[in-house]
Short mmCIF file of C-alpha atoms in Angstrom, two decimals:
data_model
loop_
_atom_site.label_atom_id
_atom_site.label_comp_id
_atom_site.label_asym_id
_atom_site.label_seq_id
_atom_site.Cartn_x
_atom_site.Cartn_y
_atom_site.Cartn_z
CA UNK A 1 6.07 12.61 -51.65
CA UNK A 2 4.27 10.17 -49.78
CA UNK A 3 0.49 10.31 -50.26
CA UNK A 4 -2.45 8.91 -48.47
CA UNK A 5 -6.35 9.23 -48.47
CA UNK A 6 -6.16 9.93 -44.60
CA UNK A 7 -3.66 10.77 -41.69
CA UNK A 8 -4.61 9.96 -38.05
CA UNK A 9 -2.00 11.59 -36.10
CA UNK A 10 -2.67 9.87 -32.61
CA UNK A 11 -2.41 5.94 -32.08
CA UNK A 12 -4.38 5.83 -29.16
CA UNK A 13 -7.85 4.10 -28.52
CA UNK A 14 -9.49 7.28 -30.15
CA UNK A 15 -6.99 7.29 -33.55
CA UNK A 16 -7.08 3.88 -34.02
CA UNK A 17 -10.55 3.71 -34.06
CA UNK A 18 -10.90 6.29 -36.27
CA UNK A 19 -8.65 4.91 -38.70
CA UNK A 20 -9.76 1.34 -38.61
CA UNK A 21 -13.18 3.41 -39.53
CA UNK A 22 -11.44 4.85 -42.06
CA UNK A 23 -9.98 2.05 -43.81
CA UNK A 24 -13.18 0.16 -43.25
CA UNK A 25 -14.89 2.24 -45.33
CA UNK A 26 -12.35 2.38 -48.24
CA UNK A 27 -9.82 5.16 -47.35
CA UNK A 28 -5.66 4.73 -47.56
CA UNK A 29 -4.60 5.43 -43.88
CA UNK A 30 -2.14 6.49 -41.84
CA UNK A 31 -2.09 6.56 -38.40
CA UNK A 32 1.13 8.80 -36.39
CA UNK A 33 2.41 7.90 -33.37
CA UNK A 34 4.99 10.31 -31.99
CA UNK A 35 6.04 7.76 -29.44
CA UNK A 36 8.13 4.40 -29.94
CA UNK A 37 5.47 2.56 -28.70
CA UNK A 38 1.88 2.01 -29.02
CA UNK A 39 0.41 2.52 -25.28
CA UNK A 40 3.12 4.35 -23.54
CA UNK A 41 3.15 6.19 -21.80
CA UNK A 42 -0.03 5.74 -19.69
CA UNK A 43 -2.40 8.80 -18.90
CA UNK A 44 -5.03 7.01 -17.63
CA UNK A 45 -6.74 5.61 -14.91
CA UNK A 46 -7.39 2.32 -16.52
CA UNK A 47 -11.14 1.98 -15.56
CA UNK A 48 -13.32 1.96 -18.24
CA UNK A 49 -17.15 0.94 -18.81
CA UNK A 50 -18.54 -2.10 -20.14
CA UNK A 51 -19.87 0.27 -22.97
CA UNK A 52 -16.55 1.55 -23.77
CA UNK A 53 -14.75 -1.57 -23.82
CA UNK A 54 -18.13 -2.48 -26.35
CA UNK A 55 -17.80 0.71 -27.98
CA UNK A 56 -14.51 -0.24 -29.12
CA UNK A 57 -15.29 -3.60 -30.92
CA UNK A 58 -13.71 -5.58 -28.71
CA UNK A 59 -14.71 -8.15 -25.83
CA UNK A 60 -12.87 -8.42 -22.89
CA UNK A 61 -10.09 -10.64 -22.30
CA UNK A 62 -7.51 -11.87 -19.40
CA UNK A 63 -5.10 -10.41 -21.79
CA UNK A 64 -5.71 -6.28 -20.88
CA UNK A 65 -8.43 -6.69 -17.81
CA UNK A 66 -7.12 -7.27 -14.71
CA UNK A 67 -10.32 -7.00 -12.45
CA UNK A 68 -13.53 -6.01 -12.95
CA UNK A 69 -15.87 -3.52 -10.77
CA UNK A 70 -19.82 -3.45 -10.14
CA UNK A 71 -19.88 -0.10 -7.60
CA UNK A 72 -18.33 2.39 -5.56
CA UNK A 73 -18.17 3.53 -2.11
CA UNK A 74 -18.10 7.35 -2.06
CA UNK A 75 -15.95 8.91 0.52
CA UNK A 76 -16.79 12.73 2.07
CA UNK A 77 -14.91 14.83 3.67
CA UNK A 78 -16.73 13.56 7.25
CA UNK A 79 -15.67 10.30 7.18
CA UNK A 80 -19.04 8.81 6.25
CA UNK A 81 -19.37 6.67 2.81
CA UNK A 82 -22.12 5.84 0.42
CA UNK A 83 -22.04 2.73 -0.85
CA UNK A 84 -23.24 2.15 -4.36
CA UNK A 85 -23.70 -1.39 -5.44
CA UNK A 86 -24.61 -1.49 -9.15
CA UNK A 87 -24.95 -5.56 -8.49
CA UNK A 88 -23.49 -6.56 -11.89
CA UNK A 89 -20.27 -5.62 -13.06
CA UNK A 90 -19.95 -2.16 -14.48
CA UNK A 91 -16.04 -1.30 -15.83
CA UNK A 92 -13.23 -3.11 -15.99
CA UNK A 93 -9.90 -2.20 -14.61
CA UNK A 94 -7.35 -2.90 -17.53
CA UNK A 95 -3.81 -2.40 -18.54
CA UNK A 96 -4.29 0.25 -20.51
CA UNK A 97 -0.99 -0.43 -22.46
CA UNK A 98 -2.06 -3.58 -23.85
CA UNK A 99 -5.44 -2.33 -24.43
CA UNK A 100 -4.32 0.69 -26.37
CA UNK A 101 -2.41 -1.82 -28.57
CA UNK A 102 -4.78 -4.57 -29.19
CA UNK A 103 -6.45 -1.23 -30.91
CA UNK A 104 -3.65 -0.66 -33.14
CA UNK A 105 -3.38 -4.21 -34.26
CA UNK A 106 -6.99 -4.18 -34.96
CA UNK A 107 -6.81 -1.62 -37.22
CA UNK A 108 -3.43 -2.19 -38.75
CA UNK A 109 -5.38 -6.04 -39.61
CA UNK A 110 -7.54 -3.53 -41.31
CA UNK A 111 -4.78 -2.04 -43.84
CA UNK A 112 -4.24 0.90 -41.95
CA UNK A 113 -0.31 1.94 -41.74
CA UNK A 114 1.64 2.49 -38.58
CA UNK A 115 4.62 4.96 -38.09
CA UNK A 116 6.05 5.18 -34.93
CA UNK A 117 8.88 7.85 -33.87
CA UNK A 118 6.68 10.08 -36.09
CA UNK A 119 6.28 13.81 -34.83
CA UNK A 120 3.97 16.46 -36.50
CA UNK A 121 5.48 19.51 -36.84
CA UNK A 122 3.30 21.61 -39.07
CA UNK A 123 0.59 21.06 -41.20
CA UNK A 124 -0.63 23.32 -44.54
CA UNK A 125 -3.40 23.34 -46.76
CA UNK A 126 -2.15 23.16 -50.52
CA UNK A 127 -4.52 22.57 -53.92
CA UNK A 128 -7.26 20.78 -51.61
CA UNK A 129 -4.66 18.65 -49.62
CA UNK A 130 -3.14 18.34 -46.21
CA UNK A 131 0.74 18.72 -46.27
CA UNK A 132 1.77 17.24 -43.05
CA UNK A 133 5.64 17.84 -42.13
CA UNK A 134 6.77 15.53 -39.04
CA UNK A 135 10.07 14.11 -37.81
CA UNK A 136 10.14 10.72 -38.64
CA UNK A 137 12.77 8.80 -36.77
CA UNK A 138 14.63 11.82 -36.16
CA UNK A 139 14.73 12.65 -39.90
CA UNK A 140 12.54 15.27 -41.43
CA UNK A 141 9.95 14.10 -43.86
CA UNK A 142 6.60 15.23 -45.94
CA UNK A 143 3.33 12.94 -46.47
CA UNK A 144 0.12 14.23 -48.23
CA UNK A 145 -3.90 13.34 -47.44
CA UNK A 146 -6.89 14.89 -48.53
CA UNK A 147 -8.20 14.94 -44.97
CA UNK A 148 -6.42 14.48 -41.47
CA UNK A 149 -8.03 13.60 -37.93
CA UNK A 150 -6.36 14.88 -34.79
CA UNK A 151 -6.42 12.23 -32.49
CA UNK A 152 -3.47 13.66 -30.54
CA UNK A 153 -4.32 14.64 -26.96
CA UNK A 154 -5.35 16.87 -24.72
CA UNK A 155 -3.30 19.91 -26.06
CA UNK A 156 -3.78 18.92 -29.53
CA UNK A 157 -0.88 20.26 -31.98
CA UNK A 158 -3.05 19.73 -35.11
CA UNK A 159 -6.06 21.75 -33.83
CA UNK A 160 -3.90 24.32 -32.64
CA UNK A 161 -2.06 24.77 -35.84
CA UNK A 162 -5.36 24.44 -37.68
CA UNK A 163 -6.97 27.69 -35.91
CA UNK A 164 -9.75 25.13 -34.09
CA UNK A 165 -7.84 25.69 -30.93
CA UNK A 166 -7.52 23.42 -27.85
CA UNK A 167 -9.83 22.80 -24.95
CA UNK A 168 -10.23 25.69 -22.58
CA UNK A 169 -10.69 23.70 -19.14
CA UNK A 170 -8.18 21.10 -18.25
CA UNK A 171 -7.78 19.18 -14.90
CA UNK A 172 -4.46 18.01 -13.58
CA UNK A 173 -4.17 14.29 -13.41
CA UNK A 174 -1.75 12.13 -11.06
CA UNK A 175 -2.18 8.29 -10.45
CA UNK A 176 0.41 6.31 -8.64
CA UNK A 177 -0.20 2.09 -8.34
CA UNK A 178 0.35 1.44 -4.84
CA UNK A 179 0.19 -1.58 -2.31
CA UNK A 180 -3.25 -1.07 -0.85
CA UNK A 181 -5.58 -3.19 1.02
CA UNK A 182 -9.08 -3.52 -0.76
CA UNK A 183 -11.60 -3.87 1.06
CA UNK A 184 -14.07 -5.41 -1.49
CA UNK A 185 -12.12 -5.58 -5.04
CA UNK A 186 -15.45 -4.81 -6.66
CA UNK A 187 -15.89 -1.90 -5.55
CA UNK A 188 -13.96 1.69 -6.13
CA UNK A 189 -13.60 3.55 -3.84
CA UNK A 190 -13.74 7.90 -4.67
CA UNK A 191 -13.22 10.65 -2.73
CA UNK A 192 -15.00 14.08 -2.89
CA UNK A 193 -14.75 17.26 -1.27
CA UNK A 194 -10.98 19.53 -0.53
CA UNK A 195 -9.55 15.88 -0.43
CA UNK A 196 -9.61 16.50 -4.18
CA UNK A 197 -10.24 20.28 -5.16
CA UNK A 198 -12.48 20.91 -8.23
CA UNK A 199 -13.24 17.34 -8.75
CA UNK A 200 -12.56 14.26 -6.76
CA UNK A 201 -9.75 11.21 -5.78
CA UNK A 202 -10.53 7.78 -6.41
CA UNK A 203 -8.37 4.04 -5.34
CA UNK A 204 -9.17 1.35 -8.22
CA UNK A 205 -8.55 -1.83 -6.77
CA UNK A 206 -6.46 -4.09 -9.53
CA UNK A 207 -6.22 -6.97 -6.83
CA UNK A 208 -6.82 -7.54 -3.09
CA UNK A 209 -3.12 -5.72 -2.49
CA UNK A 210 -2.87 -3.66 -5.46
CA UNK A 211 -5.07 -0.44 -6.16
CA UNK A 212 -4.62 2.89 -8.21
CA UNK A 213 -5.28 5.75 -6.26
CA UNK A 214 -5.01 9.28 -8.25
CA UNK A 215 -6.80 12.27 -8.75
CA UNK A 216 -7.70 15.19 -10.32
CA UNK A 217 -8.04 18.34 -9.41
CA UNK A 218 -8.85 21.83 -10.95
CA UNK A 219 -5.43 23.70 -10.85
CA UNK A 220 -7.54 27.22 -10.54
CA UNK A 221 -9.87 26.22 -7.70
CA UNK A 222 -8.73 28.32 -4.34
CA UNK A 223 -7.89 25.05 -2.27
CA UNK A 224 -5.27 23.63 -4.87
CA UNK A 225 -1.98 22.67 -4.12
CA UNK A 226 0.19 20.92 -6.47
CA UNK A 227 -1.45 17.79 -7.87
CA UNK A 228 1.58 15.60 -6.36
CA UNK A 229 1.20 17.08 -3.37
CA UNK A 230 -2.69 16.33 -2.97
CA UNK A 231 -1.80 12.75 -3.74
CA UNK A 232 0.64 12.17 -1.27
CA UNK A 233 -1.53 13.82 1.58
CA UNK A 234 -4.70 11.58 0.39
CA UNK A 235 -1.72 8.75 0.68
CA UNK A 236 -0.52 9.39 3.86
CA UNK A 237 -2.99 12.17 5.77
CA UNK A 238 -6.30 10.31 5.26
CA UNK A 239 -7.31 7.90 7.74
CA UNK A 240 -9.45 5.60 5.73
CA UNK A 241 -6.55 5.86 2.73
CA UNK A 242 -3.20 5.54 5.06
CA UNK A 243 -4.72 2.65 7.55
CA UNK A 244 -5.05 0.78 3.99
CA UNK A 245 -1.73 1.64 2.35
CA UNK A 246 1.53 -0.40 2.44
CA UNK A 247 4.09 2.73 1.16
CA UNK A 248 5.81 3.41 -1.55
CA UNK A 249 4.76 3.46 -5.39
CA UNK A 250 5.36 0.76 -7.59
CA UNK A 251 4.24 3.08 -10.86
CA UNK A 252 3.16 6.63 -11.65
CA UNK A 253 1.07 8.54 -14.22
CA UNK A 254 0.16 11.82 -14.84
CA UNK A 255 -1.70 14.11 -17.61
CA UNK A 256 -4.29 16.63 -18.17
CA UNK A 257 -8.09 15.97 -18.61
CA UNK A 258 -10.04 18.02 -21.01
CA UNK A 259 -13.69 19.13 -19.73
CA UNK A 260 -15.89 20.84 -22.58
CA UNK A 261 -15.59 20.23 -26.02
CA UNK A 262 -14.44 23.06 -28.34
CA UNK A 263 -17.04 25.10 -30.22
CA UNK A 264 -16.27 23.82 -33.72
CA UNK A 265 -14.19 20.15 -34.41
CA UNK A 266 -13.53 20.36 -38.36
CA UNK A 267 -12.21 22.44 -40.68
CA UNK A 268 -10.66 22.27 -44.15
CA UNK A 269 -9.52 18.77 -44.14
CA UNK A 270 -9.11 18.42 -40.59
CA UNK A 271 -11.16 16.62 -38.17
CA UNK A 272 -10.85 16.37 -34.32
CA UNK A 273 -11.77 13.81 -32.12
CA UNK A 274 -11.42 12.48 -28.92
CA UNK A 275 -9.35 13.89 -25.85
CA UNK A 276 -8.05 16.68 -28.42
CA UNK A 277 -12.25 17.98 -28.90
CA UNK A 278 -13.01 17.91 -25.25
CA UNK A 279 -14.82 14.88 -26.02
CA UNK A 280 -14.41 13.52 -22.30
CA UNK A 281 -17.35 13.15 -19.80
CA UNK A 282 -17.34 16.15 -17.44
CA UNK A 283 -19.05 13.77 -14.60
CA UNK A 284 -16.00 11.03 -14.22
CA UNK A 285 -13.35 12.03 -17.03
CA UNK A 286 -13.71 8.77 -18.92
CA UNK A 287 -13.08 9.43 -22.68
CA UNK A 288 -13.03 6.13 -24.52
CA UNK A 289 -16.68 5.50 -24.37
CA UNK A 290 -17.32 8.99 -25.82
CA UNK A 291 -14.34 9.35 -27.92
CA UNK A 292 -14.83 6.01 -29.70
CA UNK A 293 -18.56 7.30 -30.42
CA UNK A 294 -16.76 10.26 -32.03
CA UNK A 295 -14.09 8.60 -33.82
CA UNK A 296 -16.33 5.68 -35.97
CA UNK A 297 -18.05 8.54 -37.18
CA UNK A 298 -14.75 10.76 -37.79
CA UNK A 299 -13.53 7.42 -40.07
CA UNK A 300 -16.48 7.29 -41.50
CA UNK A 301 -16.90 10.93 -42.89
CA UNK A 302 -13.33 11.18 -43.74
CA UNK A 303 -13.44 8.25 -45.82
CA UNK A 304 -16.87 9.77 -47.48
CA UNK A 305 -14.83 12.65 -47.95
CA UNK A 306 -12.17 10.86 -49.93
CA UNK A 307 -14.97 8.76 -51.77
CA UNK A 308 -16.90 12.35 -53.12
CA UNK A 309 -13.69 14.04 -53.70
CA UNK A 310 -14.97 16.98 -51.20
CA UNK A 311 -12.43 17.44 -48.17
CA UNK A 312 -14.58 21.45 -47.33
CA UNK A 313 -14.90 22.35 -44.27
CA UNK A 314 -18.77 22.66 -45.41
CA UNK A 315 -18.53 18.74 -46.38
CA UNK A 316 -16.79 17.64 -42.72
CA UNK A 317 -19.47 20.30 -40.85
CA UNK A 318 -21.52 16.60 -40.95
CA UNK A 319 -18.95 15.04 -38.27
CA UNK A 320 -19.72 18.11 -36.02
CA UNK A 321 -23.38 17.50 -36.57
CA UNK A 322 -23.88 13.72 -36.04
CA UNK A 323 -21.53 13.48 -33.00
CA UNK A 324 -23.32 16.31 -31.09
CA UNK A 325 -26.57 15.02 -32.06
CA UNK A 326 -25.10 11.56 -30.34
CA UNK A 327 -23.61 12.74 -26.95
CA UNK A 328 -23.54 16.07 -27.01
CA UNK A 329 -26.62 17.01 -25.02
CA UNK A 330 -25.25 14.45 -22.36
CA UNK A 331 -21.85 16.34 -22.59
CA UNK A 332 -23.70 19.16 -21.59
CA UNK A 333 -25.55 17.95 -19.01
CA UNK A 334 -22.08 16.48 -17.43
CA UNK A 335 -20.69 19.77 -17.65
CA UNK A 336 -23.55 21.39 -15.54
CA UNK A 337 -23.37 18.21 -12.96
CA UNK A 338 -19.80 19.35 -12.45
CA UNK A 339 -19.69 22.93 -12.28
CA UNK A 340 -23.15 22.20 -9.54
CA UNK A 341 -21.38 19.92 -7.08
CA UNK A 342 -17.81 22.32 -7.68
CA UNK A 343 -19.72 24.73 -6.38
CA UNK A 344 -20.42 22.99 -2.65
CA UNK A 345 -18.20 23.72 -0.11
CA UNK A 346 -17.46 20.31 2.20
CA UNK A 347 -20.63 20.91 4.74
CA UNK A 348 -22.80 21.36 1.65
CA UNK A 349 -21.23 17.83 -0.07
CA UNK A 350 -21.28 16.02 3.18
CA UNK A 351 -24.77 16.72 3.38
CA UNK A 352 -26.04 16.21 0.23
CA UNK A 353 -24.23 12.62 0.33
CA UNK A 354 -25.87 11.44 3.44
CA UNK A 355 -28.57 12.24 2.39
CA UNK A 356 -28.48 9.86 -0.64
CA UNK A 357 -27.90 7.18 2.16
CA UNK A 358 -31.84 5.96 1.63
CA UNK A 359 -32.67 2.87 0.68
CA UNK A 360 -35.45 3.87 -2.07
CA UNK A 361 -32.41 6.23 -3.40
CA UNK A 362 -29.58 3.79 -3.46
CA UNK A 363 -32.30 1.03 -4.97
CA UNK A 364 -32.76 3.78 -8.04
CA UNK A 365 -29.10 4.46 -8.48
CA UNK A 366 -29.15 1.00 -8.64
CA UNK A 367 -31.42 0.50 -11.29
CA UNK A 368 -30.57 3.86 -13.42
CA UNK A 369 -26.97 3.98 -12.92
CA UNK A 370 -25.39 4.46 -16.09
CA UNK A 371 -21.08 5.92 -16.26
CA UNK A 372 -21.99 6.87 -19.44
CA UNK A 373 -25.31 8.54 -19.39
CA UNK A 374 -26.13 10.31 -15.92
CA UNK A 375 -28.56 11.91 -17.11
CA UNK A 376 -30.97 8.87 -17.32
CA UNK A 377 -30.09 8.51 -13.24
CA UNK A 378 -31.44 12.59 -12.90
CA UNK A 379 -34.47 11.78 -14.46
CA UNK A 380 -35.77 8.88 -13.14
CA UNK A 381 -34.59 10.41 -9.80
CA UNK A 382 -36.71 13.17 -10.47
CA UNK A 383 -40.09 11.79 -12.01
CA UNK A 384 -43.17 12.89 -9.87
CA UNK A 385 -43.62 9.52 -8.93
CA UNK A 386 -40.38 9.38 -6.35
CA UNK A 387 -40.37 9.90 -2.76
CA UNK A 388 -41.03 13.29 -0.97
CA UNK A 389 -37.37 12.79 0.33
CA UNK A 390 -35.74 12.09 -2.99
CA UNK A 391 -37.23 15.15 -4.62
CA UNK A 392 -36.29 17.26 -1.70
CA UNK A 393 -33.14 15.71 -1.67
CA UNK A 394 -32.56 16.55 -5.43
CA UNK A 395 -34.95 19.74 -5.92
CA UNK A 396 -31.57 21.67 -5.66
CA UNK A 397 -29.49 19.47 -7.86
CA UNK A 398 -32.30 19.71 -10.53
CA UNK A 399 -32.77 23.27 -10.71
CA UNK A 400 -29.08 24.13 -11.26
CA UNK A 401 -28.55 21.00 -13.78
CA UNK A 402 -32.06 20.88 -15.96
#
């Protein structure tokens, strides 16, 4: 039987971090990938923030960014926008294929080992070690580790088979790349309100012709249609969308985004990370920057784990610890930002929106903006030294968030 210190099952951003981590720090790894290729297929919108990109090692390059962003125009339901200028350039829109694989190489430089084709199937605790069964090229085969990390999505198999369960909340995601007119390629444009039930729309310019416009939506919330079918009427039925778009769909993504991270991410010999522990930010759905957080610390204890000869659940229990005590009170906050402005109807987001159309507001957005830490934006905007009309503005916001 094959053996190895660790198993990543997931060769995404989030596993191969983890298991360059891993390695790094001494461990034998593995990494599964049940696909035949490292990056496909997409799930993703492709936008991702300097700090992720950062997070990640890695410095960006011509070959995975195609464009890069510095603020947003935010679209209500009235026909109004907001337009958010960040004045420095805050994400990058990549190609998320080549990104996920420059990743992989990294960590494979690092001694990890890559099987493609491979597809868990089961997974069982024996004298201290992991017995992982998968189909390996279409041929059944067994490999051994003291511990295993679950990189593997949204409806993780390896957490579910492991009793730690999968996320409880999960938003239906569609993203077609269309011919679109930009308007200003530094800017994204979103779109809030019914447009896009439970969350909101958004058109990511890759050039001046070229944009991804997707969504996602709450498939619960009482104004829900299909997901496809709220895409194609933002396409086609709004005016600001359809005056700008040339027809027809030159790719086309979809996949579910986890919001709330599940109660406990380890057990014997497991860990989870990333997309399969909810760790995604509630406020935009972005789960590199986060997930990468997670999974150098996932490599790290594993690897510790392996070191000290101590795979217990009791021994992981650190991973839980040191990656809530990193984002998990910003997780939180995200969560309560989201279920706040799901609970406005379009009158109530239309006005709340406009008005945030003040200069003194839009100059501390500004300033404060951060993708990956909103809650540095809530509480400058709510220090006693702001406006009258910024803490009225916000005195509503604050008391359901805070």
């Amino acid at each position: 039987m094959t053996e190895y210190d660790v198993i990543v099952v997931g060769a995404g951003p989030i596993g191969s971090t983890a298991a360059r981590y891993a390695s790094m720090n001494g461990a034998r790894t593995l990494m599964l990938e049940d696909h035949a290729f490292v990056g496909s297929p997409v799930g993703c919108t492709g936008l991702l923030s300097t700090r992720a990109v950062s997070e990640c090692d890695i410095k960006p390059s011509d070959d995975f960014v195609f464009n890069s962003v510095r603020g947003a125009f935010v679209h209500p339901m009235n026909g109004d926008y907001l337009p958010i200028d960040g004045k420095k350039t805050k994400a990058y829109v990549v190609s998320r294929k080549m990104f996920d694989r420059r990743l992989a190489a990294m960590a494979i430089e690092k001694d990890v080992d890559l099987w493609l084709n491979s597809r868990v199937n089961g997974i069982e605790n024996k004298d201290g070690k992991q017995r992982v069964s998968l189909i390996r090229k279409g041929q059944p085969e067994t490999v051994e580790a003291k511990v295993v990390i679950a990189a593997d999505g949204v409806r993780s198999k390896v957490a579910k088979i492991t009793g730690l369960g999968n996320v409880s909340k999960v938003l239906s995601g569609i993203q077609a790349e269309v011919p679109y007119r930009s308007d200003d390629t530094d800017f994204v444009e979103l779109f809030v309100g019914s447009q896009a039930p439970g969350f909101f729309a958004w058109a990511v310019p890759v050039n001046e012709n070229v944009s991804r416009i997707g969504m996602a939506i709450d498939p619960k919330s009482q104004h829900s249609a299909m997901a496809n079918q709220q895409l194609e009427k933002l396409l086609t039925k709004n005016h600001h969308v359809a005056s700008r778009y040339g027809g027809g769909k030159l790719d086309l993504v979809m996949g579910g985004i986890p919001l709330g991270p599940l109660e406990k991410t380890y057990s014997d010999g497991v860990l989870v990370v990333g997309d399969a522990a909810g760790q995604v930010k509630p406020t935009s759905g972005g789960g590199i920057y986060t997930g990468a957080v997670c999974a150098k610390i996932a490599g790290e204890i594993a690897a510790k784990a392996v070191d000290e000869e101590n795979s217990s659940a009791s021994f992981l229990s650190e991973y839980d610890k040191r990656w809530r005590a990193e984002i998990g009170k910003e997780l939180a906050m995200g969560m309560r930002i989201h279920r706040f402005i799901g609970g406005l109807d379009d009158n109530e987001l239309d006005g709340l929106i406009g008005s945030m159309n003040n200069p003194a507001i839009l100059d501390t957005i500004t300033r404060y903006g951060d993708m990956d830490h909103p809650s540095i934006l809530i509480k400058k905007m709510l220090h006693p030294s702001r406006s009258v009309h910024m803490l009225k503005v916000f005195g509503a916001f604050a008391k359901a968030v805070l």
